[in-house]
Coordinates of C-alpha atoms and ligand atoms in Angstrom, one line a residue:
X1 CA -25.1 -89.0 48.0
X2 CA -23.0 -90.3 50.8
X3 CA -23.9 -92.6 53.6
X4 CA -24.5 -89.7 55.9
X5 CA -26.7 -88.0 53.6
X6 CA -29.3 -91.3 53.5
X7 CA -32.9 -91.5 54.4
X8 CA -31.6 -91.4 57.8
X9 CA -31.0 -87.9 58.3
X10 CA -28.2 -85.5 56.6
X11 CA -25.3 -84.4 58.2
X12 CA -24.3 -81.0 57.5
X13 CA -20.3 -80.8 58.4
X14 CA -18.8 -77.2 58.9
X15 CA -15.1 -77.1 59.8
X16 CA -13.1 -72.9 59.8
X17 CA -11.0 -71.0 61.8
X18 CA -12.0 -68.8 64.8
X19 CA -14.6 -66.5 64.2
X20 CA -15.2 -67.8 60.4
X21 CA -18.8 -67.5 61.3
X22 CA -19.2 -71.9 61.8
X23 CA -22.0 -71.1 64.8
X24 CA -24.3 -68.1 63.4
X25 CA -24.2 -70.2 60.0
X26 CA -24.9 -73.5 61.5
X27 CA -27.9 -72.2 63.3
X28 CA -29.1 -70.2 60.3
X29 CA -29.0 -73.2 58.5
X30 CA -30.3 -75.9 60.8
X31 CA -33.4 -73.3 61.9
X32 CA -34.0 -73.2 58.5
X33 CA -34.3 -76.6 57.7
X34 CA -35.7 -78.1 61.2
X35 CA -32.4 -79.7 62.1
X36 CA -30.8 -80.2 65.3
X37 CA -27.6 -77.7 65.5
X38 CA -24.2 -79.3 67.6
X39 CA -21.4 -76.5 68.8
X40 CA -18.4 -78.9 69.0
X41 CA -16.0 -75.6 70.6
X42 CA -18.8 -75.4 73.6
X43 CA -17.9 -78.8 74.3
X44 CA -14.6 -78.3 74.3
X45 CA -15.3 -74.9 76.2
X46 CA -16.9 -76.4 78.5
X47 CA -14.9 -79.0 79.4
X48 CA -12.0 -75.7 79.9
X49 CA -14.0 -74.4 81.9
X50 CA -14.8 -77.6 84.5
X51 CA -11.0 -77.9 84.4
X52 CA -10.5 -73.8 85.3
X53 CA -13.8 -74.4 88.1
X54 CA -11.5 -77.8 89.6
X55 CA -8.3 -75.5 89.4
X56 CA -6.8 -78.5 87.4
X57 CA -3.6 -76.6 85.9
X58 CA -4.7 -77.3 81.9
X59 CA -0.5 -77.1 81.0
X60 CA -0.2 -80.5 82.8
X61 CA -1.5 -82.6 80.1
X62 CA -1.3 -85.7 82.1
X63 CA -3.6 -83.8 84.7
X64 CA -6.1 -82.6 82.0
X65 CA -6.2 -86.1 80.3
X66 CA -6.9 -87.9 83.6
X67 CA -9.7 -85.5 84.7
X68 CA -11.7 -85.6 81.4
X69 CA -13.9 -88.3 82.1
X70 CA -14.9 -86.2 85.0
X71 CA -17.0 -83.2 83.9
X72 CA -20.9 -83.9 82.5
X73 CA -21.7 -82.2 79.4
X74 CA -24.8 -81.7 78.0
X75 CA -25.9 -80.1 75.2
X76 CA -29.1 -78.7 73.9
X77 CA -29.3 -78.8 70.2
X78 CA -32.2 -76.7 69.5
X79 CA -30.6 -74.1 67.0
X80 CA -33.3 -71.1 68.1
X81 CA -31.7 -71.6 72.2
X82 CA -28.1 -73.8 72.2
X83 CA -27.7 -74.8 76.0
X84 CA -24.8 -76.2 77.3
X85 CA -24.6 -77.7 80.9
X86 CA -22.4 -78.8 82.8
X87 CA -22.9 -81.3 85.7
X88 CA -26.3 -79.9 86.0
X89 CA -25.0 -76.1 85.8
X90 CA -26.0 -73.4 82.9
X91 CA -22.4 -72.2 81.8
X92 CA -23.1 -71.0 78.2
X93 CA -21.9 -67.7 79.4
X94 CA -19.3 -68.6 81.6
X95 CA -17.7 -71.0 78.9
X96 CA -16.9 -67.7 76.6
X97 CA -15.0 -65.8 78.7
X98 CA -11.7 -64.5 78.4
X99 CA -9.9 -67.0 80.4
X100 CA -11.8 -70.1 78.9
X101 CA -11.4 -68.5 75.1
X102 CA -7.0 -68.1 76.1
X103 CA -6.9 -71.9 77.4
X104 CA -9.6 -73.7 75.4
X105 CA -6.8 -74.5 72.8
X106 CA -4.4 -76.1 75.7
X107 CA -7.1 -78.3 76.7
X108 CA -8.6 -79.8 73.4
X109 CA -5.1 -80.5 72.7
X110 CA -5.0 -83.5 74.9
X111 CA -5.8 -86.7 73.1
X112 CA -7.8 -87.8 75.6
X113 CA -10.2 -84.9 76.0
X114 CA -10.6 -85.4 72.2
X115 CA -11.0 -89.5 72.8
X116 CA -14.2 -88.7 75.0
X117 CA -15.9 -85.8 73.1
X118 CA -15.4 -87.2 69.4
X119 CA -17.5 -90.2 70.6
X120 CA -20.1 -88.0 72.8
X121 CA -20.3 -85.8 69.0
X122 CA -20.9 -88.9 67.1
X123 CA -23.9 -90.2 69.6
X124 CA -25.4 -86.8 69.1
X125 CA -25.0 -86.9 65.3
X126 CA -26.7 -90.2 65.5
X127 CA -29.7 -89.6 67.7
X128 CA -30.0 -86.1 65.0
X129 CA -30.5 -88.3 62.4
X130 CA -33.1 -90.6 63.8
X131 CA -35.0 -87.7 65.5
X132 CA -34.9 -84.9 63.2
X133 CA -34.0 -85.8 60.1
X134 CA -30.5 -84.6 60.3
X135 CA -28.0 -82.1 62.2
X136 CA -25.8 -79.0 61.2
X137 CA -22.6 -79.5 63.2
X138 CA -19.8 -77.4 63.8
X139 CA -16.0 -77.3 64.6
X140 CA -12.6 -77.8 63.3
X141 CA -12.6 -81.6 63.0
X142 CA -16.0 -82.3 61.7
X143 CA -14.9 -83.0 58.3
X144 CA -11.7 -84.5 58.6
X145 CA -12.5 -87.0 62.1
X146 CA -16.1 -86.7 63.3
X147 CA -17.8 -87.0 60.6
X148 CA -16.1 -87.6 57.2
X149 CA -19.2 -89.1 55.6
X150 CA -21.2 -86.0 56.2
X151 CA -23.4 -84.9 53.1
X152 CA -22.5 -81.6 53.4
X153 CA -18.8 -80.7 53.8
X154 CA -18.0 -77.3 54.1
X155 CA -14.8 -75.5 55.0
X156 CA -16.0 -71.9 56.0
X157 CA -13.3 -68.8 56.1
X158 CA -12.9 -65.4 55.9
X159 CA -9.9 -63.0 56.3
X160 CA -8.1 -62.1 59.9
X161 CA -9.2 -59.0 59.8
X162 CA -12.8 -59.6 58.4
X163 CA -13.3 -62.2 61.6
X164 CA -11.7 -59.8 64.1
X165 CA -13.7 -57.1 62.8
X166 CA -17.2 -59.2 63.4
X167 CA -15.9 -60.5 66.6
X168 CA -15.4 -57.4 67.7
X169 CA -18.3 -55.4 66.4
X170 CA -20.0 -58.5 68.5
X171 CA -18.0 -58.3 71.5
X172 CA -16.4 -55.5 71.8
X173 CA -12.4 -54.9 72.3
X174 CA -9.9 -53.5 70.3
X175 CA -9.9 -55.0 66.7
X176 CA -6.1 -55.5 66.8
X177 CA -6.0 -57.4 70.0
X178 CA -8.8 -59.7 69.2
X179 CA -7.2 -60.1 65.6
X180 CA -4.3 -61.6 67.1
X181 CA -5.9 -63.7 69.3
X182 CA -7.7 -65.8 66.8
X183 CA -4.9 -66.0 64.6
X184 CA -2.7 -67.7 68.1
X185 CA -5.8 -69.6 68.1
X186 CA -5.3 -70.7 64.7
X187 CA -2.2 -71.4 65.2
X188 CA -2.7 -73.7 67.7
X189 CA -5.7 -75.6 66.7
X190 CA -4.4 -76.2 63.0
X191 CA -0.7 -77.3 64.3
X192 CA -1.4 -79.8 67.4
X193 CA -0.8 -83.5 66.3
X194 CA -4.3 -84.6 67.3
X195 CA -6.8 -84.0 64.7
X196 CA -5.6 -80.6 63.7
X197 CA -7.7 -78.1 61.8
X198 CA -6.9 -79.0 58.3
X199 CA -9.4 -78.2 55.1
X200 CA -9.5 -81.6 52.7
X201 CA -10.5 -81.8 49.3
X202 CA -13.9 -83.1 49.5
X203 CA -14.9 -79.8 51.7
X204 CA -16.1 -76.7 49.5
X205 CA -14.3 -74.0 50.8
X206 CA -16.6 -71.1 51.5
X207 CA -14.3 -67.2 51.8
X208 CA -16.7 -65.0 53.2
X209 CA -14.7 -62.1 53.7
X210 CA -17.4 -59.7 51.4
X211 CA -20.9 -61.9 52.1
X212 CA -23.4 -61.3 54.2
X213 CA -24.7 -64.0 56.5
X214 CA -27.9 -64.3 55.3
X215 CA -25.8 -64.8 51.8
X216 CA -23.6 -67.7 53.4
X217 CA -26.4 -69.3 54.6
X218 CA -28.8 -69.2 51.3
X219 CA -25.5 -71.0 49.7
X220 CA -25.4 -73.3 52.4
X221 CA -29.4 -74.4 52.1
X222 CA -28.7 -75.0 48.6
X223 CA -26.1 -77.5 49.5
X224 CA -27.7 -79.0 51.8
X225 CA -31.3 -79.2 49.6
X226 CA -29.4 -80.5 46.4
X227 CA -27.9 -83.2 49.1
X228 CA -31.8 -84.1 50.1
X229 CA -31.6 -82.8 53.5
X230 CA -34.6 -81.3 55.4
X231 CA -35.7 -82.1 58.5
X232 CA -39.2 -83.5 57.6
X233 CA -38.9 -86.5 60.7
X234 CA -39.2 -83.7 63.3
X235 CA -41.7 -83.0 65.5
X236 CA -42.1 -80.2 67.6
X237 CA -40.1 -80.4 70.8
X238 CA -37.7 -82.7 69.1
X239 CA -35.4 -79.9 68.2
X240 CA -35.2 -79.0 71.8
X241 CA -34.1 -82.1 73.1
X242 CA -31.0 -82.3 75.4
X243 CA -27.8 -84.6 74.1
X244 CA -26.5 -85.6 77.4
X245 CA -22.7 -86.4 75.9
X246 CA -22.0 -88.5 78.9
X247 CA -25.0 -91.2 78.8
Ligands
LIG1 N1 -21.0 -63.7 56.7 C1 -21.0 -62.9 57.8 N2 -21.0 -61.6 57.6 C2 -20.9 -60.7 58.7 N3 -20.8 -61.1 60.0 C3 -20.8 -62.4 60.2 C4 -20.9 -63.4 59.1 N4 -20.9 -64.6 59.7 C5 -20.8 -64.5 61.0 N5 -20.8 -63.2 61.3 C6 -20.6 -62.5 62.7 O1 -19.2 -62.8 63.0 C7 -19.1 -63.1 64.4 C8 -18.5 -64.5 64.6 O2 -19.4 -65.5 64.1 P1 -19.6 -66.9 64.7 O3 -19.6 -66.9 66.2 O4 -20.7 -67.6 64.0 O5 -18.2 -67.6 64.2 P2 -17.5 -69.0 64.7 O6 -16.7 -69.4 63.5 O7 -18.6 -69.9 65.2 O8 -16.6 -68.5 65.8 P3 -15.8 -69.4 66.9 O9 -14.9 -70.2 66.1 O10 -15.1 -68.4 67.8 O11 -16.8 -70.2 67.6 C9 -20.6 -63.0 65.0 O12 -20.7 -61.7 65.5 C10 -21.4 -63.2 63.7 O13 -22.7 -62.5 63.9
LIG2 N1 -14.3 -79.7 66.8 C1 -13.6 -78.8 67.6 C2 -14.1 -77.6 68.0 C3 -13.4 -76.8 68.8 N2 -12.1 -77.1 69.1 C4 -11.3 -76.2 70.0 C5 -10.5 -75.3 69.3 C6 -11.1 -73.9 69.5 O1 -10.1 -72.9 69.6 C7 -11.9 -74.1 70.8 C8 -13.1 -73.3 70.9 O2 -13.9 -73.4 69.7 P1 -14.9 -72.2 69.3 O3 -15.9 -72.0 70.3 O4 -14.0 -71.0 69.1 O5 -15.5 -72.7 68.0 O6 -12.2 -75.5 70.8 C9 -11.6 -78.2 68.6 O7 -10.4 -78.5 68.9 N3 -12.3 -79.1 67.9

């Protein structure tokens, strides 16, 4: 077992493409096994969406980088209710709209907006570990830059037109256009310099183009169970607790 995976708390690291099915696996998972649950794309969703609110053009990297110490983002890592906040504000809907989901890329592109939410991911991580016994996180750089010692490694996929067909049974739209909007989106996330989305070889790849999600996640539990993680530190309300990233 790695460090990560110690008698202080198991890290659970899931890293895929848009729409692989990182979130509803990460909760499944972390619910299951009284973890706390991170959503590293609300962070950087949020932090879109501050920039959008402060009409800060997010194509002028040098504006984006020098406004991201700005914005105060908090998340809730309870896996049964996910909040995110921002300076005080509920935006978990507002943070997956259309016009945050087309710039989201743009902005977590700019070092520095990745400088300041790696480090508020890794506080979170930590204080999971001491408090409940672990955390299920979730992105495209959790493997490779936020946490490579996690215990659990896993690169999740699934075909473009498995994932636009989920997103858009979810959401709506027409299946072609959302198809080709993650794949601009993977585009972008696994070509930028900075931490790009990249699958190493101590991640288990994971296709789950014909599984189930209950499926995904019974493989996942077994991973994480044969890596000794469980939650057993928790205590009720524990799971609930707010990360503020910023303090
Ligand atoms: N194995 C699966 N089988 C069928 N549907 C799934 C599966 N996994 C996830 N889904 C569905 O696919 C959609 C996308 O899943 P989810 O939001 O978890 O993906 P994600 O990788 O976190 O997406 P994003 O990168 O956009 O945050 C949701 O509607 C979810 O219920
Ligand atoms: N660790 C992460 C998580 C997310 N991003 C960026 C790239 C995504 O397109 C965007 C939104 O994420 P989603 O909500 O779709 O999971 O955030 C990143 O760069 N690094």
């Amino acid at each position: 077992m790695s460090a990560q995976g110690s008698a202080e708390g198991t890290v659970v690291a899931i890293d895929g493409p848009s729409g692989s099915g990182k979130s509803s696996t990460a909760r499944g998972v972390a619910s299951a096994r009284g973890l706390w649950y991170l959503d590293t794309g609300a962070m950087y969703r949020a932090m879109t969406w501050w920039m959008q609110h402060h009409r800060i053009d997010v194509d002028d990297a040098a504006a984006v980088a020098e406004a991201a110490g700005r914005p105060d983002i908090t998340m809730g890592t309870d896996p049964a209710d996910p909040t995110v906040r921002v300076d005080g504000r509920d935006v978990a809907r507002e943070i997956r709209t259309r016009e945050v989901t087309a710039q989201v890329s743009a902005v977590s592109a700019v070092p520095a907006v990745r400088n300041r939410l790696v480090a508020e991911q890794r506080e979170v991580i930590a204080r999971g570990r001491r408090r409940a016994g672990g955390i299920v996180v979730e992105g495209r750089d959790i493997t490779t830059v936020v946490a490579p010692d996690a215990a659990v490694k896993i690169y999740l996929t699934a075909s473009a037109a498995a994932r636009a067909d989920r997103r858009s049974g979810e959401l709506g739209g027409d299946v072609g256009a959302v198809q080709a909007d993650l794949v601009r989106r993977d585009r972008i996330d696994s070509s930028r310099e900075d931490s790009p989305l990249t699958q190493t070889a101590d991640a288990l790849e994971l296709e789950t183009t014909g599984l189930g999600l209950d499926d995904v996640v019974a493989i996942v539990l077994e991973l994480v169970d044969r890596a000794g993680g469980s939650g057993a530190a928790q205590t009720a309300g524990e799971g609930r607790a707010e990360s503020s990233a910023a303090r």
